[in-house]
Coordinates of C-alpha atoms in Angstrom, one line a residue:
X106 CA 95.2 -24.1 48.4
X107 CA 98.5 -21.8 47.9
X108 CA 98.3 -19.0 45.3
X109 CA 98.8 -15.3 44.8
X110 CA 95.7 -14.3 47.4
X111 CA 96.7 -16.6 49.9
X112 CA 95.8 -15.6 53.1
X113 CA 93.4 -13.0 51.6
X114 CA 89.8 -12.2 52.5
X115 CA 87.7 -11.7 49.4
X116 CA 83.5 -10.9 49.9
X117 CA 82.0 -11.7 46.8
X118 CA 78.3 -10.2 46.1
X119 CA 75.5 -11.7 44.2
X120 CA 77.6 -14.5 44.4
X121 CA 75.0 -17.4 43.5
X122 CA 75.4 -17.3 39.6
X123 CA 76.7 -15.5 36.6
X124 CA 79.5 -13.2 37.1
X125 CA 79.5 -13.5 40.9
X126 CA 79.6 -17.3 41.1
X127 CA 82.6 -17.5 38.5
X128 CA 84.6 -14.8 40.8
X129 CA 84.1 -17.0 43.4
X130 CA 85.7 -19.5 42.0
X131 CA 88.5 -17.6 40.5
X132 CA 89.1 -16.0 43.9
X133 CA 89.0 -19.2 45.9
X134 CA 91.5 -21.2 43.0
X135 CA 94.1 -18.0 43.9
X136 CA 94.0 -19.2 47.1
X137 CA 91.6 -16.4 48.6
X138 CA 89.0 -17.3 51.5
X139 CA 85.7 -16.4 49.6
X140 CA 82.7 -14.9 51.4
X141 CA 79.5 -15.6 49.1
X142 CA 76.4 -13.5 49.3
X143 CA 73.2 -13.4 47.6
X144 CA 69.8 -13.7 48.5
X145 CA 69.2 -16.8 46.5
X146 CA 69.7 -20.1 48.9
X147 CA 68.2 -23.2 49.0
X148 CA 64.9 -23.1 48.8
X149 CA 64.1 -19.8 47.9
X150 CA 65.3 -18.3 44.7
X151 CA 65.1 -14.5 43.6
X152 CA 65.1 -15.3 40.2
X153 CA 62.4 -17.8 39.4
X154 CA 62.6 -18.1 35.3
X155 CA 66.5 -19.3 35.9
X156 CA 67.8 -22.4 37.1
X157 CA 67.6 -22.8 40.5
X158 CA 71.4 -21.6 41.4
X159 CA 72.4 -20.4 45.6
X160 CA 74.9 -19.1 47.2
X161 CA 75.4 -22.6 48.5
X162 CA 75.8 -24.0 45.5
X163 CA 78.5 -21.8 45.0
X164 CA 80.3 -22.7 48.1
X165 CA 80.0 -26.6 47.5
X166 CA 81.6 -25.8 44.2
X167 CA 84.6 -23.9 46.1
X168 CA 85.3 -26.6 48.2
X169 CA 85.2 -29.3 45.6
X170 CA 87.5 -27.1 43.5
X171 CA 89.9 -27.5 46.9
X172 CA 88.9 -23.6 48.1
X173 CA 87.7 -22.5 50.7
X174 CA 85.1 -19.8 52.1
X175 CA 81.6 -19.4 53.8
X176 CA 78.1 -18.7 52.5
X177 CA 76.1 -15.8 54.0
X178 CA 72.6 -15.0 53.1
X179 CA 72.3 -11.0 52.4
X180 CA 70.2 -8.6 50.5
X181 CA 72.7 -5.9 49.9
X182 CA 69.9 -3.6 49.8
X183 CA 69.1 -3.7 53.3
X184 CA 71.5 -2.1 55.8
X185 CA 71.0 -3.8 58.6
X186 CA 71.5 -7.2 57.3
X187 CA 74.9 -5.6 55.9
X188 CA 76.3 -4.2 58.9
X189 CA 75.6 -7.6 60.6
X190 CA 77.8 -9.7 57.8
X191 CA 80.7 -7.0 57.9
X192 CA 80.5 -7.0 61.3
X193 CA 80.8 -11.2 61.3
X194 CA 83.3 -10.5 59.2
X195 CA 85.5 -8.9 61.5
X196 CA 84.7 -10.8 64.1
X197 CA 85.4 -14.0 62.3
X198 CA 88.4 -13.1 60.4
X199 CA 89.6 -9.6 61.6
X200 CA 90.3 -8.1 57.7
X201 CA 88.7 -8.4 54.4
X202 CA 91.1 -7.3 51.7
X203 CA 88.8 -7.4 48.2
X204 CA 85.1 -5.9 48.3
X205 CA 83.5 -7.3 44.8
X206 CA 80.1 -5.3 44.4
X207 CA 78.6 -7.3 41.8
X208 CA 74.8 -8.2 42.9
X209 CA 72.5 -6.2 41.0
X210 CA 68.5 -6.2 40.5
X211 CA 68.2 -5.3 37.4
X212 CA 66.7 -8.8 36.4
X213 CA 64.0 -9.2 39.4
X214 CA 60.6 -9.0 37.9
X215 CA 58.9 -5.7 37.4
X216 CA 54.7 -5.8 37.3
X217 CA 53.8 -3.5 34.8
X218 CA 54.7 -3.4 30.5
X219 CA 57.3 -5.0 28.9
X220 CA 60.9 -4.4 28.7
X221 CA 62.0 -1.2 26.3
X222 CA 58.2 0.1 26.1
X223 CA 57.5 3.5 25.2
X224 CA 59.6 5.4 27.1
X225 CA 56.5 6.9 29.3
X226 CA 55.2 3.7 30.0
X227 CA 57.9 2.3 31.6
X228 CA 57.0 1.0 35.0
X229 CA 58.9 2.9 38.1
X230 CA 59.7 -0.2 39.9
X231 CA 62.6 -1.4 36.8
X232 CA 65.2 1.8 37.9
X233 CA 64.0 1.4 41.2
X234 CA 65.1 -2.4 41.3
X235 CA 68.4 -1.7 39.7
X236 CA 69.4 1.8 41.7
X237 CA 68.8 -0.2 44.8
X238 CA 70.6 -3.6 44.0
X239 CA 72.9 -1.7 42.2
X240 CA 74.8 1.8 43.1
X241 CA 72.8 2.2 46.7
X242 CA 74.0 -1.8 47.5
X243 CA 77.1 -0.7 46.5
X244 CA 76.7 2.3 48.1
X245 CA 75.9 0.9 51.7
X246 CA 78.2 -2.2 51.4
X247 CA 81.4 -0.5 50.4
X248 CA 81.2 2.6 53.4
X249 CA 80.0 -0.2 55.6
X250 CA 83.0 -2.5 54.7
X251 CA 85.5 0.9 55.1
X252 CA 84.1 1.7 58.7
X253 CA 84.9 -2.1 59.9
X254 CA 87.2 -3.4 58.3
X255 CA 89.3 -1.7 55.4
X256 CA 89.1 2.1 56.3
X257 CA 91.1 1.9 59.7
X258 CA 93.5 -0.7 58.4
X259 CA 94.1 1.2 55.6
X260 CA 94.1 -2.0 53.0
X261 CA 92.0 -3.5 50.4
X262 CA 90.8 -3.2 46.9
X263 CA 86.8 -1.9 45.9
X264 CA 86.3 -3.7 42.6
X265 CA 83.0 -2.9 41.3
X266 CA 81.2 -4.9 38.0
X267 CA 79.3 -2.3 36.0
X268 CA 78.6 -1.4 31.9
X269 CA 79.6 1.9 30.4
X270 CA 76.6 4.1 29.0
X271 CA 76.0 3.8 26.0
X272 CA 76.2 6.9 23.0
X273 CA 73.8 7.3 22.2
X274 CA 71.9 6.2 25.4
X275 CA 69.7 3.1 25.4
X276 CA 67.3 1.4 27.6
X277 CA 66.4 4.5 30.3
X278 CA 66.5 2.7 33.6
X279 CA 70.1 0.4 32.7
X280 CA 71.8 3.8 31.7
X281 CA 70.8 5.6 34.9
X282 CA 71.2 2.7 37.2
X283 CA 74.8 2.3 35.3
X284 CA 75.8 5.9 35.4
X285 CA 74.9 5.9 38.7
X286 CA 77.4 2.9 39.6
X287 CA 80.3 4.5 37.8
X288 CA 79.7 7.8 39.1
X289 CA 80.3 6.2 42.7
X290 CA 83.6 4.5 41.2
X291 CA 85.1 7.7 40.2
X292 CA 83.7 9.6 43.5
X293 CA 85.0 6.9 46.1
X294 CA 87.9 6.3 44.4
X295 CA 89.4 9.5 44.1
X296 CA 88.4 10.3 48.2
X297 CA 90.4 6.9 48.6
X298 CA 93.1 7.6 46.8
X299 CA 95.2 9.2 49.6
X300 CA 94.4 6.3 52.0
X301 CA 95.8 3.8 49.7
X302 CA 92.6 1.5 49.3
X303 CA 91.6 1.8 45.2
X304 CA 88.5 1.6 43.7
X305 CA 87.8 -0.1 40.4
X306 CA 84.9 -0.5 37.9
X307 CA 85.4 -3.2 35.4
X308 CA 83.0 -3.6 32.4
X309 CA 82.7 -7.4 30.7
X310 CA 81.7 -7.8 27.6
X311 CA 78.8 -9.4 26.4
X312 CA 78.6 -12.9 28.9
X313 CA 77.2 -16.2 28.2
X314 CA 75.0 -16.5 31.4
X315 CA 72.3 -18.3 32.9
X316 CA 70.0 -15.0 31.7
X317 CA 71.3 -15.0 28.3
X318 CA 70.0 -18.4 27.7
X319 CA 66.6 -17.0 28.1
X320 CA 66.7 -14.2 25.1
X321 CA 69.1 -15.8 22.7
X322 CA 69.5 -18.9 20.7
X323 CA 72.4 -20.9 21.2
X324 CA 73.6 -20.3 17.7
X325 CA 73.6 -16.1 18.6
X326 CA 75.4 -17.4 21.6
X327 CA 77.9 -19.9 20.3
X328 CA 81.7 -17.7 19.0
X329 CA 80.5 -14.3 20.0
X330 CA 80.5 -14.3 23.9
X331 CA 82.4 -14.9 26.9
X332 CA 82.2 -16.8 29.9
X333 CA 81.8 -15.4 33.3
X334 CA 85.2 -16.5 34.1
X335 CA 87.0 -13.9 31.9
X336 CA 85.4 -11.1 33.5
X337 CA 86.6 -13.0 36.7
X338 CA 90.2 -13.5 36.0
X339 CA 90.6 -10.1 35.3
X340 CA 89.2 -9.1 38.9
X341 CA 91.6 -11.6 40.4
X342 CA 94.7 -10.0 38.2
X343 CA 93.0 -6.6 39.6
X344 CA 92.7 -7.7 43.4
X345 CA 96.4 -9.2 42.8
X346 CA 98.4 -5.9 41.6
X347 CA 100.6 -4.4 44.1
X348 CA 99.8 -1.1 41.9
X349 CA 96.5 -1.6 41.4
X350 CA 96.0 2.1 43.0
X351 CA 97.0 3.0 39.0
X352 CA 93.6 2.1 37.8
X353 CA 91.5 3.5 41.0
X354 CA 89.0 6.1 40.2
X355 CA 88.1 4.3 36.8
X356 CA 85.6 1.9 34.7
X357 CA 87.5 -0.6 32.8
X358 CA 86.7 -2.8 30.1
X359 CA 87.6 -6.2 30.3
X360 CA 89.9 -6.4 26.8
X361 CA 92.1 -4.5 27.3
X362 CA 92.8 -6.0 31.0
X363 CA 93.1 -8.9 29.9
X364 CA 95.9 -8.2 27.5
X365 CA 97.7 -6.1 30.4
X366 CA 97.8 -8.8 32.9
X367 CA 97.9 -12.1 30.4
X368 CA 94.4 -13.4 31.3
X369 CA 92.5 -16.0 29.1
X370 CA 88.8 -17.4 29.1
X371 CA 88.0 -20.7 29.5
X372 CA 88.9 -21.5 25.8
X373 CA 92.4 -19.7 25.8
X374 CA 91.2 -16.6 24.0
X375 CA 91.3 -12.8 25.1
X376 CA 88.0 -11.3 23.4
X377 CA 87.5 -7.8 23.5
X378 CA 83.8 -7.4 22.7
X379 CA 83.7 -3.9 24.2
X380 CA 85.9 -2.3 21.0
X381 CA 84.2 -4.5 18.7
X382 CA 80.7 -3.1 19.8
X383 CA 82.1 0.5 19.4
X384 CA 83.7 -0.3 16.3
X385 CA 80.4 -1.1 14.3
X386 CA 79.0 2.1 15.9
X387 CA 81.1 4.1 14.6
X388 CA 80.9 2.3 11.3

């Protein structure tokens, strides 16, 4: 398959559904050899209330799509099992030239009250989750990913899915697990600047995603979302910009992306949910 990443290396995290499955996609139809991980695979799945969905799922869905790439089991939050797939990487294909830092654990089940309790009884284990499959995964994988593989070439594009805080702030552990994320954006960017190799957060909107299905009706759902896709494109446009060093440092929303670099969802439209939510805040 011929197309503008061509020849590239893309590692795609949390790669079994939502957002990270569609990027998948979208990287392997530009032409991009994919690397999927996740820790969901056949017959064991993280996320037990969704439909069954794995990394090799993904893969067979790149390859029937006419891409190509690999599967690799990984929990992002555990070093070890990261050094060993960057250092297969290297070993396998010598570069990797787009980091997407997407896998999160913000959905893994918590013991303990329900979601948005009082704000003293919320359970630990929730920010833990999403700090560690979250800023620390991205964290470990992007320095690990520098030391092999991007760093000493001097190459490569960190793109990084995240949400900006809200104002005023809203559920306590999502707006420190999220601040924490776009915190790292800014920091690593800016170190990276004079090496060349930018950094970039991008924010979607709200997505229609295997999750979604489980708190909302498909009439709330049907005209006011996007698909995973969207989001997706955009990171392709990003990962594809010979001066995509303009935008390092910095969280994004997807809108306004979109516009810049002629991007469509599925359906041919270019929502921009982000302004519209802030818009009837500050109504």
């Amino acid at each position: 398959m011929t197309g503008r990443l061509a020849g590239k290396v893309a590692l795609v995290t949390g790669a079994s559904r939502g957002l990270g499955r569609a990027a998948s996609l979208e990287f392997a139809q530009a032409g991009a050899w994919v690397i999927c991980t996740a820790r969901s695979t056949r017959g064991h799945s993280t996320q037990p209330r969704l439909p069954t969905a794995t990394i090799e799922d993904t893969l067979d869905a790149i390859r029937a799509a006419g891409g190509q790439g690999e599967a690799v089991a990984c929990d992002h939050t555990e070093e070890v099992q990261v050094r060993t797939l960057l250092e297969g990487i290297a070993a396998r294909h010598g570069r990797l030239d787009v980091l997407v830092n997407n896998a999160w654990g913000g959905h893994d089940p918590v013991e303990g009250t329900p979601r948005r309790p009082v704000i003293w009884d919320e359970p630990p284990g929730q920010l833990r989750n999403m700090l560690l499959a979250g800023a620390y995964g991205d964290y470990v994988t992007s320095l690990l990913a520098l030391k092999h593989l991007m760093g000493p070439a001097g190459r490569g594009v960190i793109l990084s899915t995240t949400w900006h805080t809200d104002e005023p702030p809203g559920w306590l552990p999502y707006e420190v697990s999220k601040a924490a994320k776009n915190r790292l954006v800014y920091a690593l960017g800016t170190q990276l600047r004079e090496q060349g190799i930018a950094v970039v957060g991008l924010a979607p909107g709200w997505m229609h995603t295997e999750l979604m299905e489980l708190y909302h009706t498909p009439e709330e759902l049907s005209g006011h979302t996007e698909t995973p896709h969207y989001a997706a494109r955009v990171l392709v446009a990003l990962a594809s910009d010979p001066d995509v060093l303009r935008h390092t440092g910095q969280v994004l929303d997807v809108g306004p992306l979109a516009r810049l670099y002629g991007c469509t969802d599925l359906d041919g439209r270019q929502p921009d949910w982000n302004a519209q939510r802030r818009a009837a805040q500050g109504a």
